[in-house]
Coordinates of C-alpha atoms and ligand atoms in Angstrom, one line a residue:
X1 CA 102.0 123.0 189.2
X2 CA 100.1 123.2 192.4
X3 CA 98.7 126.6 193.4
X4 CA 100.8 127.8 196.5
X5 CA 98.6 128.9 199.3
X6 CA 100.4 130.7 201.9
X7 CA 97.8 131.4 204.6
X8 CA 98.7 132.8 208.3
X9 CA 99.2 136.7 208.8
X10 CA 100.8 137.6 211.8
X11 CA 98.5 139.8 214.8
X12 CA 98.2 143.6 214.6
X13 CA 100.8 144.0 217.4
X14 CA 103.5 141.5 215.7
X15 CA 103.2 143.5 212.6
X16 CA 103.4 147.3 214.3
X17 CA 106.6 145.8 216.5
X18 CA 107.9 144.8 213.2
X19 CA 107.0 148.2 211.9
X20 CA 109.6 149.3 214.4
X21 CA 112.5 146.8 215.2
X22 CA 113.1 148.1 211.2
X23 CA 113.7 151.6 212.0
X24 CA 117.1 150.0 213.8
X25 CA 117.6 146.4 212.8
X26 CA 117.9 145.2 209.3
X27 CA 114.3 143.4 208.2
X28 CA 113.7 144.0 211.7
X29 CA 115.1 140.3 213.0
X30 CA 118.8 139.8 214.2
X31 CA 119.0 136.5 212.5
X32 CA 118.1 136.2 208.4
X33 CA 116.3 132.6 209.3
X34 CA 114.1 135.0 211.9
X35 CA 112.9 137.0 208.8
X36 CA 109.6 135.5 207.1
X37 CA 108.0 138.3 205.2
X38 CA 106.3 141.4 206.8
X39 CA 103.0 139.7 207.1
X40 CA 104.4 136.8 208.7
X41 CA 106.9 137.4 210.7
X42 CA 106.3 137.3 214.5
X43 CA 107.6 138.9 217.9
X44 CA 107.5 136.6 220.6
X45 CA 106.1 138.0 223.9
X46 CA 107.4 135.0 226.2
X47 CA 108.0 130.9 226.6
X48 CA 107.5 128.8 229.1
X49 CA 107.6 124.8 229.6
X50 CA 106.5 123.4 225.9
X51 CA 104.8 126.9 225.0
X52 CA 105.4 130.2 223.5
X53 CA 103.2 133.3 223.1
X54 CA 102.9 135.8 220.3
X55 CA 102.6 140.3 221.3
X56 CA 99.2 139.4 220.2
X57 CA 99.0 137.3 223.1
X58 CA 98.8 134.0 220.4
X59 CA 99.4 130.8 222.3
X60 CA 101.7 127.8 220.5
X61 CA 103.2 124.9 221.4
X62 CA 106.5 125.1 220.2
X63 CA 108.5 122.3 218.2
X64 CA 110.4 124.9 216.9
X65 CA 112.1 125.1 220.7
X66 CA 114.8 128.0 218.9
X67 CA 115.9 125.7 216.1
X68 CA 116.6 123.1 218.8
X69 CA 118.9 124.3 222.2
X70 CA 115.5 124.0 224.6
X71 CA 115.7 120.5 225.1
X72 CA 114.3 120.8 228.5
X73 CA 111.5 123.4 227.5
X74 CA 111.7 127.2 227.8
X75 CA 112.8 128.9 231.3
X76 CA 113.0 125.3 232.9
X77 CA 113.1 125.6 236.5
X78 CA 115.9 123.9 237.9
X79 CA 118.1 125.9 234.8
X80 CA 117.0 129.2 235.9
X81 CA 117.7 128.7 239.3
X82 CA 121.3 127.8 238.7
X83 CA 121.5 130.8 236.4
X84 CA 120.2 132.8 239.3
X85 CA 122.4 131.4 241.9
X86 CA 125.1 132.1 239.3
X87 CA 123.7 136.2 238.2
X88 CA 124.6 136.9 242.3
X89 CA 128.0 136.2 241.8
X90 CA 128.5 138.2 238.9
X91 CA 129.5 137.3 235.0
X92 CA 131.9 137.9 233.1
X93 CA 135.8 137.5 234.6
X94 CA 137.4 136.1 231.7
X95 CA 138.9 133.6 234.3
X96 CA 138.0 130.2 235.2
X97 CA 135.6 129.6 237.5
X98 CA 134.1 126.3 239.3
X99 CA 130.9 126.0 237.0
X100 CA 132.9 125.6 233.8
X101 CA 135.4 122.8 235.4
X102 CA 131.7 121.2 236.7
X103 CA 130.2 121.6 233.6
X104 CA 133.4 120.2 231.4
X105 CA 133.6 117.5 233.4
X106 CA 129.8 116.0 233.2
X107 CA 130.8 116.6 229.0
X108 CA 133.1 114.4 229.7
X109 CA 131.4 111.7 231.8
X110 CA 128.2 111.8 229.5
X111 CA 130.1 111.9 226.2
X112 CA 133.4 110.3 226.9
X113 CA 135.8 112.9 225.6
X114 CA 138.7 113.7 227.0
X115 CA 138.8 117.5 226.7
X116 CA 136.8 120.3 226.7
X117 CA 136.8 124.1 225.6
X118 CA 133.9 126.2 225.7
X119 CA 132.6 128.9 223.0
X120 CA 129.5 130.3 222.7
X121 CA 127.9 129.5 219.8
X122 CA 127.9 126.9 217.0
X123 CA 129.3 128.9 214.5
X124 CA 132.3 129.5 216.8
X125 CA 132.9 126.1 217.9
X126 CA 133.2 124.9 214.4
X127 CA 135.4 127.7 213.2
X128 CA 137.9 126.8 216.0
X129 CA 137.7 123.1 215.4
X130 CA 138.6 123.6 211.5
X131 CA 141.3 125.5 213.1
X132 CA 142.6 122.8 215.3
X133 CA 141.9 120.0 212.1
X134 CA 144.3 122.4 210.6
X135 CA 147.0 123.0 213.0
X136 CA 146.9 119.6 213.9
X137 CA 147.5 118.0 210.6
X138 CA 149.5 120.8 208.8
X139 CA 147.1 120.5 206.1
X140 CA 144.2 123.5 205.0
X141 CA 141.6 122.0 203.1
X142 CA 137.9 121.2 204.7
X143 CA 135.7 118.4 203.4
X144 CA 132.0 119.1 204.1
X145 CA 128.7 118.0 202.3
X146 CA 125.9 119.0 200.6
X147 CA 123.1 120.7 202.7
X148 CA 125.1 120.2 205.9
X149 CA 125.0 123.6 208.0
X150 CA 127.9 124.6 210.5
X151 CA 127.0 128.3 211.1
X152 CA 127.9 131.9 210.1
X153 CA 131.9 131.3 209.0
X154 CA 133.0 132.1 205.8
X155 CA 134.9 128.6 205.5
X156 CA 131.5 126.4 205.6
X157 CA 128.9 128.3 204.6
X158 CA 129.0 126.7 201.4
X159 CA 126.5 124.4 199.6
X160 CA 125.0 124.3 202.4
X161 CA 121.5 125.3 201.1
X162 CA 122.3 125.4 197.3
X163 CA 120.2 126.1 194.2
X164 CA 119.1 123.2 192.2
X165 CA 119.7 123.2 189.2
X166 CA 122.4 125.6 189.7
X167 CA 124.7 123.6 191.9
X168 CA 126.0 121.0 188.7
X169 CA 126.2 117.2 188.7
X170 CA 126.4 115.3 191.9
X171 CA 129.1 113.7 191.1
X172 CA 131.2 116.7 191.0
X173 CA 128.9 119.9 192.7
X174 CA 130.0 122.9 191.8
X175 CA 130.9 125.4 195.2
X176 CA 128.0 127.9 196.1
X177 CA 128.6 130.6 198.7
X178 CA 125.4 131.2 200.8
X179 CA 125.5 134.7 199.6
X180 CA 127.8 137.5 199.3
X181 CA 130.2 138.4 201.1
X182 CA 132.0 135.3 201.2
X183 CA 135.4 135.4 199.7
X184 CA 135.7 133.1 196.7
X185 CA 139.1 132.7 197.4
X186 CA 137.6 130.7 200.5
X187 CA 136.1 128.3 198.3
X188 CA 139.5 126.8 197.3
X189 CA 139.6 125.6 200.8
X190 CA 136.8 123.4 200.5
X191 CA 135.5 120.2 199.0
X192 CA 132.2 119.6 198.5
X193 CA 130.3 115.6 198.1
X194 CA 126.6 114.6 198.7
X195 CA 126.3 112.6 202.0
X196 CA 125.8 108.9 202.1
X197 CA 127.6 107.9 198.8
X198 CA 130.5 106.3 199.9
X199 CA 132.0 106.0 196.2
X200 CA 132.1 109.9 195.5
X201 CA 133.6 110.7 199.4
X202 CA 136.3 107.9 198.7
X203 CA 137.0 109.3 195.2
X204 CA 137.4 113.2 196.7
X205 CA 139.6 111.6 199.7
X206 CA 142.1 109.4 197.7
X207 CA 142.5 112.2 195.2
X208 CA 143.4 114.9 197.8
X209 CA 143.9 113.5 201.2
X210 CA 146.9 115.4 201.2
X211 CA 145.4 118.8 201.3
X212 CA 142.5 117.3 203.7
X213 CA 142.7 118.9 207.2
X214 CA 139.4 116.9 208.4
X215 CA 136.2 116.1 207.1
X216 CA 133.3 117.9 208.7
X217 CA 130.0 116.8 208.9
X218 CA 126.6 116.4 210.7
X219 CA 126.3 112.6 211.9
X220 CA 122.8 112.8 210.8
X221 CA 121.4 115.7 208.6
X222 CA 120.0 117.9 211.5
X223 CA 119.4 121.0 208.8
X224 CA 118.5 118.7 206.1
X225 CA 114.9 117.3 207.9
X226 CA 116.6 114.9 209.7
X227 CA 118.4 112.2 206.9
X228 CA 119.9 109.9 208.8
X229 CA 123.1 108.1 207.1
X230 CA 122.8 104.5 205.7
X231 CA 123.7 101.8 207.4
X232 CA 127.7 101.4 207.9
X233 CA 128.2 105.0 206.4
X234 CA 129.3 106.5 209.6
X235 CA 131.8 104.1 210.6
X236 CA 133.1 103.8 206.5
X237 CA 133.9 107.7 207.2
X238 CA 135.8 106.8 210.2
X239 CA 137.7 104.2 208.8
X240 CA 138.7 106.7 205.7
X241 CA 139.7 109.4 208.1
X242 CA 142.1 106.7 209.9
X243 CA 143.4 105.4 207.0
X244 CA 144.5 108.9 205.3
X245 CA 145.2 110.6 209.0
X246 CA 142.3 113.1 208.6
X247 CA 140.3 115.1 211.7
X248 CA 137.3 113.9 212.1
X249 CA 134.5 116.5 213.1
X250 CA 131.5 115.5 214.5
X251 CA 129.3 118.5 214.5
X252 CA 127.2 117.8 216.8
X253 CA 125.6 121.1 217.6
X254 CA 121.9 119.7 216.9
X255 CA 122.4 116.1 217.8
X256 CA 124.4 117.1 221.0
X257 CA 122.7 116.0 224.5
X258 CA 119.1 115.5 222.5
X259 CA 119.2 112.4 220.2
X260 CA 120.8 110.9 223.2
X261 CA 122.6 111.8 226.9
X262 CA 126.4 111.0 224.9
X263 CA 124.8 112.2 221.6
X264 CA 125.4 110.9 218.0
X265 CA 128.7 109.3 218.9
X266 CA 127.0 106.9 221.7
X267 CA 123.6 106.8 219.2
X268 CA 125.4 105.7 216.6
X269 CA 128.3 104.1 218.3
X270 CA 130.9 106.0 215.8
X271 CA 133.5 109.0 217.6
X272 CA 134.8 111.2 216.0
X273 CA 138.2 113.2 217.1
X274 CA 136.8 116.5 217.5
X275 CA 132.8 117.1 218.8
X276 CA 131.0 120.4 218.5
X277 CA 128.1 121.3 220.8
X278 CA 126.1 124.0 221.4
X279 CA 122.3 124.5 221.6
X280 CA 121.1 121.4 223.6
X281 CA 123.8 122.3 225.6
X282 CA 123.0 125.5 228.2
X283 CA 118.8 124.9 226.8
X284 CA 118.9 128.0 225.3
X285 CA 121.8 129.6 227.0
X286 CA 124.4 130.7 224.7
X287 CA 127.1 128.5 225.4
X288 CA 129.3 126.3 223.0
X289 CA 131.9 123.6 223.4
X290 CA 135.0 121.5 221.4
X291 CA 136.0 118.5 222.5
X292 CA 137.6 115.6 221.8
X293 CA 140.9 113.1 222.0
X294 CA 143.3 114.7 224.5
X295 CA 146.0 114.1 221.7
X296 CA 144.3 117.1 219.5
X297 CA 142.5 119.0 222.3
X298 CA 145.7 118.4 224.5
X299 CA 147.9 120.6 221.9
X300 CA 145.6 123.7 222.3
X301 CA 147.8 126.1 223.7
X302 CA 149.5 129.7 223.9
X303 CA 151.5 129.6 220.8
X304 CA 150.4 126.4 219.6
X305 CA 147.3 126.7 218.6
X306 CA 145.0 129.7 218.9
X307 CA 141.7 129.5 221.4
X308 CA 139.9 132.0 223.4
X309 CA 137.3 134.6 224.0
X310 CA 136.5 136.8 226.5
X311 CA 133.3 135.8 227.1
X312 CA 134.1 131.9 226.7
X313 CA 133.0 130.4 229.3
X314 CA 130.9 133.2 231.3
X315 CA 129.5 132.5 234.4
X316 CA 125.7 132.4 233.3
X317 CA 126.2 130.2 230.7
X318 CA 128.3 127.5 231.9
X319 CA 125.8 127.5 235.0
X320 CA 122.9 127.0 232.8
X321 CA 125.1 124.0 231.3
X322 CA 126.2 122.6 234.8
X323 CA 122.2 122.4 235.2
X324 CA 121.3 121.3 231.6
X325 CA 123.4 118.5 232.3
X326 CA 122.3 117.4 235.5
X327 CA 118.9 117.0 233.9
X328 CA 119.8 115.2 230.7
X329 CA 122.1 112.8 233.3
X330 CA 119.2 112.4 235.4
X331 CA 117.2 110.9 232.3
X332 CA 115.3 113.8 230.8
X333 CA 115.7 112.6 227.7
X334 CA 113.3 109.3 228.4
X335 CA 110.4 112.0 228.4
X336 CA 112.1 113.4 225.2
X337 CA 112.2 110.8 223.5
X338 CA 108.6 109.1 224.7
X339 CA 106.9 112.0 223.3
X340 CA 108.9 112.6 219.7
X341 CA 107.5 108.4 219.2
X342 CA 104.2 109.8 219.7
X343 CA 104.2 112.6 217.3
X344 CA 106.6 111.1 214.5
X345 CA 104.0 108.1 214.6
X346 CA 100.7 110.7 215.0
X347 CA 102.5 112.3 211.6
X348 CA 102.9 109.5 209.5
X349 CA 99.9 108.1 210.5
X350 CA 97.8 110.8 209.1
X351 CA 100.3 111.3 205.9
X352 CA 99.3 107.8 205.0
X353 CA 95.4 108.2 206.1
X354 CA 95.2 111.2 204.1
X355 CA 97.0 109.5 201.1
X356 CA 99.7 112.3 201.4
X357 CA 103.2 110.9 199.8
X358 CA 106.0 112.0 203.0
X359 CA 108.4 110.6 205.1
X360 CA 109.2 111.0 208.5
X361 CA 112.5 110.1 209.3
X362 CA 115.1 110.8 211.8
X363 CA 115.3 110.0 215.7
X364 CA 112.4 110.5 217.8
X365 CA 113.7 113.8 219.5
X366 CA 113.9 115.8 216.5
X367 CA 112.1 114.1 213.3
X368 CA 111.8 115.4 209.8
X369 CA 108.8 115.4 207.6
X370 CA 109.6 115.4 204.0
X371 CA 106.6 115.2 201.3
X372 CA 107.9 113.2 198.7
X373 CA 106.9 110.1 196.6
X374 CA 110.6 108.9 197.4
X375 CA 110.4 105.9 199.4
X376 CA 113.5 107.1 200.9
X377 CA 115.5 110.4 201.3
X378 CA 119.2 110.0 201.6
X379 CA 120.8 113.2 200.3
X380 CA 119.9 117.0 200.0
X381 CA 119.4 116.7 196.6
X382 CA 116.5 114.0 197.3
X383 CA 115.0 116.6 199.7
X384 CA 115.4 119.5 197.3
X385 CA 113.5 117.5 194.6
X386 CA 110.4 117.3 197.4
X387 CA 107.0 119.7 197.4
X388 CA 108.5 121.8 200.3
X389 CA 106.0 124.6 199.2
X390 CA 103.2 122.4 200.2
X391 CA 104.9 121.6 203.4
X392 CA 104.9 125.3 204.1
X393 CA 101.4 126.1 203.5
X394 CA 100.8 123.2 205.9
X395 CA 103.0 124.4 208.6
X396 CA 101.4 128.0 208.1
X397 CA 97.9 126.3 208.5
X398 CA 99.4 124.8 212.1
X399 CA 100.5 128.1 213.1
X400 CA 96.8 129.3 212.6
X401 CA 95.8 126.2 214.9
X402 CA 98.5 127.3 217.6
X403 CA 101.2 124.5 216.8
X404 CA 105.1 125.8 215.5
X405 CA 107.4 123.7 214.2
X406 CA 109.7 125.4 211.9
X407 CA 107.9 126.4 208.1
X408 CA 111.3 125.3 206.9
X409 CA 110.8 121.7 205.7
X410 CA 114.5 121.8 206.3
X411 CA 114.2 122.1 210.2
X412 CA 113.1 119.1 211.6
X413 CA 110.3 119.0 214.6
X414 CA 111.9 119.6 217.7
X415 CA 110.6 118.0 220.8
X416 CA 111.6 119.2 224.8
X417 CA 111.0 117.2 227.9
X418 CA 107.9 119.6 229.1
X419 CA 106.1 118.5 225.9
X420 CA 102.9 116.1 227.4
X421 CA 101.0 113.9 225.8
X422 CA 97.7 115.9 225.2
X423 CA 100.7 118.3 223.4
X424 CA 101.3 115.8 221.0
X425 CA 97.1 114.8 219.9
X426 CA 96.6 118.3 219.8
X427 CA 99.7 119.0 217.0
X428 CA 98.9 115.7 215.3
X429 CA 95.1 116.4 215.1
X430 CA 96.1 119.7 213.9
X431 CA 98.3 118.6 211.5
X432 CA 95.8 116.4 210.1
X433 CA 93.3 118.9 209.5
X434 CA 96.1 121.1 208.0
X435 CA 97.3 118.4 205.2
X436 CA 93.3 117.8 205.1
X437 CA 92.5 121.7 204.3
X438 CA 95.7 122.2 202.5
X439 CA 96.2 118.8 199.6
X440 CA 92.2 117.6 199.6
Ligands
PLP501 C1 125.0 121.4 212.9 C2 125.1 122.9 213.2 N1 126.4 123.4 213.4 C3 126.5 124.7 213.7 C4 125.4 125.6 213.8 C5 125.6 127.0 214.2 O1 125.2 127.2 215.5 P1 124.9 128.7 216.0 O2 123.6 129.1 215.4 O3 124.8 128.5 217.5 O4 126.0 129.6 215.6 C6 124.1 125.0 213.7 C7 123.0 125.9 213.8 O5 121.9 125.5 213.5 C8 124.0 123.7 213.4 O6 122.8 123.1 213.2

């Protein structure tokens, strides 16, 4: 087995911060996925445009962009004006104000749903859409696959990452909790197929569509580096969801305003009944939404089915939404998607110059790298059988040359409209020397 190198310590005043943030926050990160060791993990001093800076004053450019939301680039300028137009007025009112009917309603011109609610997070707008699969068909059970990710809930947070071995046969996985915590119980809530075999998702659906609330899924594997679905998969999904009267959920909480300006559905030209969105959303504002057909969204109501939050909706956020939008309408996404060509090309290009065995797959605003002698990666179990140790001794090599995507191989490359083009030869010239220093 290949020796695993590891390289990249984080600066003196990373480390010491570290030190600290433990004294009151467990591992010293508010997120687990934030946590990379004690040598490793660093404290951001500030972001701007396409960049980010360590304490220790480091300099990167950032396709990490937060695990995706800054789709416009970090503190974009006509975003933070809205949001300081919007801190005058004050916050928090738990009351509807004119930003969140502006903000629904360019959802709904970009995307073509017919209603929206706002949340504000990902986790929480999939939670309440299970609920509304659920209330809406009478019927509990959750369909979800393999190495998809929909947040912190206890009712998905299952298989999402599992062990292999340890998670049985694909043709019948067995249910793995992310960790503890989770009630088993839960688990009896949920089915479980890998993504893009049509035979094992008809088999699970014919044998229990009864008990099937909705099937939940990423349109293209946004936590899974990027696998896209095969040709005709999407729309065979729809069709099965029609034909046994199940809730389609879209998750589109990665794909959402980035892969294109009406997301997955309009990329992909399949709708699902229910949408989530989030982090493209309010670029790095929390904010999150659920939308959908009027004839689900349009039974949301006092008791009918449950929805709400005092802070759903706040002024700050939906104004940093209201202005998100405006951009992405106004075509930031061209520049998006001009320079993710660039980079996914500059990538393969020296995998294959290099004689390095990956892929890069996925659409140009957020692609995945997967090293792998596959010729093609269609499930998580495809990407679990790939050298994503070597992948992470690469990325740790870029973070030494001042370029960040995630270390993750899981997390593809995300790419913001302040990225340029000397951005892009300077990651893929570091990436180069990286798979150069790091496989021969
Ligand atoms: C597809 C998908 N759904 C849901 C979530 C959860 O979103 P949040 O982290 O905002 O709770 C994520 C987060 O990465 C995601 O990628």
């Amino acid at each position: 087995m290949k020796e695993v190198i590891k390289t990249m310590k984080s600066g003196k005043k990373s480390q010491e911060l570290l030190k600290r943030a433990q004294q009151a926050i467990p591992l010293g990160v508010n997120s687990n996925f934030r946590y990379w060791g004690d040598d490793k993990t660093l404290i951001l001093k500030k972001g701007q445009g396409a960049y980010v800076w360590d304490q220790d004053d480091k300099k990167y450019i950032d396709y990490r962009l937060g695990f995706g939301p800054t789709v416009l680039g970090h503190a974009y300028p006509t975003v933070i004006e809205r949001v300081k137009e919007a801190l005058e007025i004050g916050n928090t009112f738990a009351m509807t104000n004119e930003y969140e009917i502006s903000a629904a309603e360019k959802i709904k011109k970009l995307t073509g749903v017919d209603l929206v609610r706002f949340a504000n997070s990902g986790t929480e707008a999939t939670m309440h859409a299970i609920r509304i699969a659920r209330a809406y068909t009478g019927r509990d059970k959750v369909l979800k696959f393999e190495g998809h990710y929909h947040g912190f809930q206890d009712y998905t947070l299952w298989n999402c990452q599992p062990p292999i071995p340890g998670a049985g046969y694909r043709r019948s996985p067995v249910l793995i909790p992310q960790g503890s915590g989770i009630p088993q119980v839960i688990g009896q809530l949920l089915y479980s197929v890998p993504f893009n075999d049509e035979e094992l998702l008809e088999k699970k659906v014919k044998e229990s569509w009864g008990d099937i609330a909705c099937i939940l899924m990423e349109p293209l594997m946004g936590n899974t580096a990027s696998i896209m679905p095969k040709k005709g998969y999407l729309e065979f999904v729809r069709r099965l969801c029609d034909q046994y009267g199940i809730v389609l959920i879209m998750d589109e909480v990665k794909t959402g305003f980035r892969i294109a300006k009406g997301g997955a559905q309009e990329y992909f030209k399949v709708r699902g009944d229910l949408v989530t969105y989030a982090k493209a959303l309010g670029n790095g504002f929390p904010i999150a939404a659920i939308a959908g057909k009027k004839e689900i969204m349009g039974e949301i109501g006092w008791q009918k089915i449950p929805h709400g939050g005092t802070y759903c909706a706040n002024v700050v956020a939906v104004a940093a939404a209201d202005a998100t939008l405006d951009a992405i309408a106004g075509g930031a996404l061209e520049k998006v998607d001009a320079h993710g060509k660039i980079l996914a090309e500059g990538i393969e290009n020296a995998l294959k110059e290099r004689g390095v065995p990956g892929i890069v797959q996925g659409p140009p605003s957020m692609p995945g790298v997967v090293f792998t002698e596959r010729e093609e990666v269609h499930e998580y179990r495809d990407w679990a059988d790939s050298d994503h140790d070597t992948y992470e001794d690469v990325i740790l090599k870029l973070f030494e040359k001042g370029v960040m995507p995630d270390k993750d191989s899981r997390e593809p490359w995300f790419v913001s409209a302040s990225h340029t083009d000397s951005d892009a030869d300077v990651a893929i010239g570091a990436f180069d020397e990286a798979i150069k220093e790091v496989c021969g």
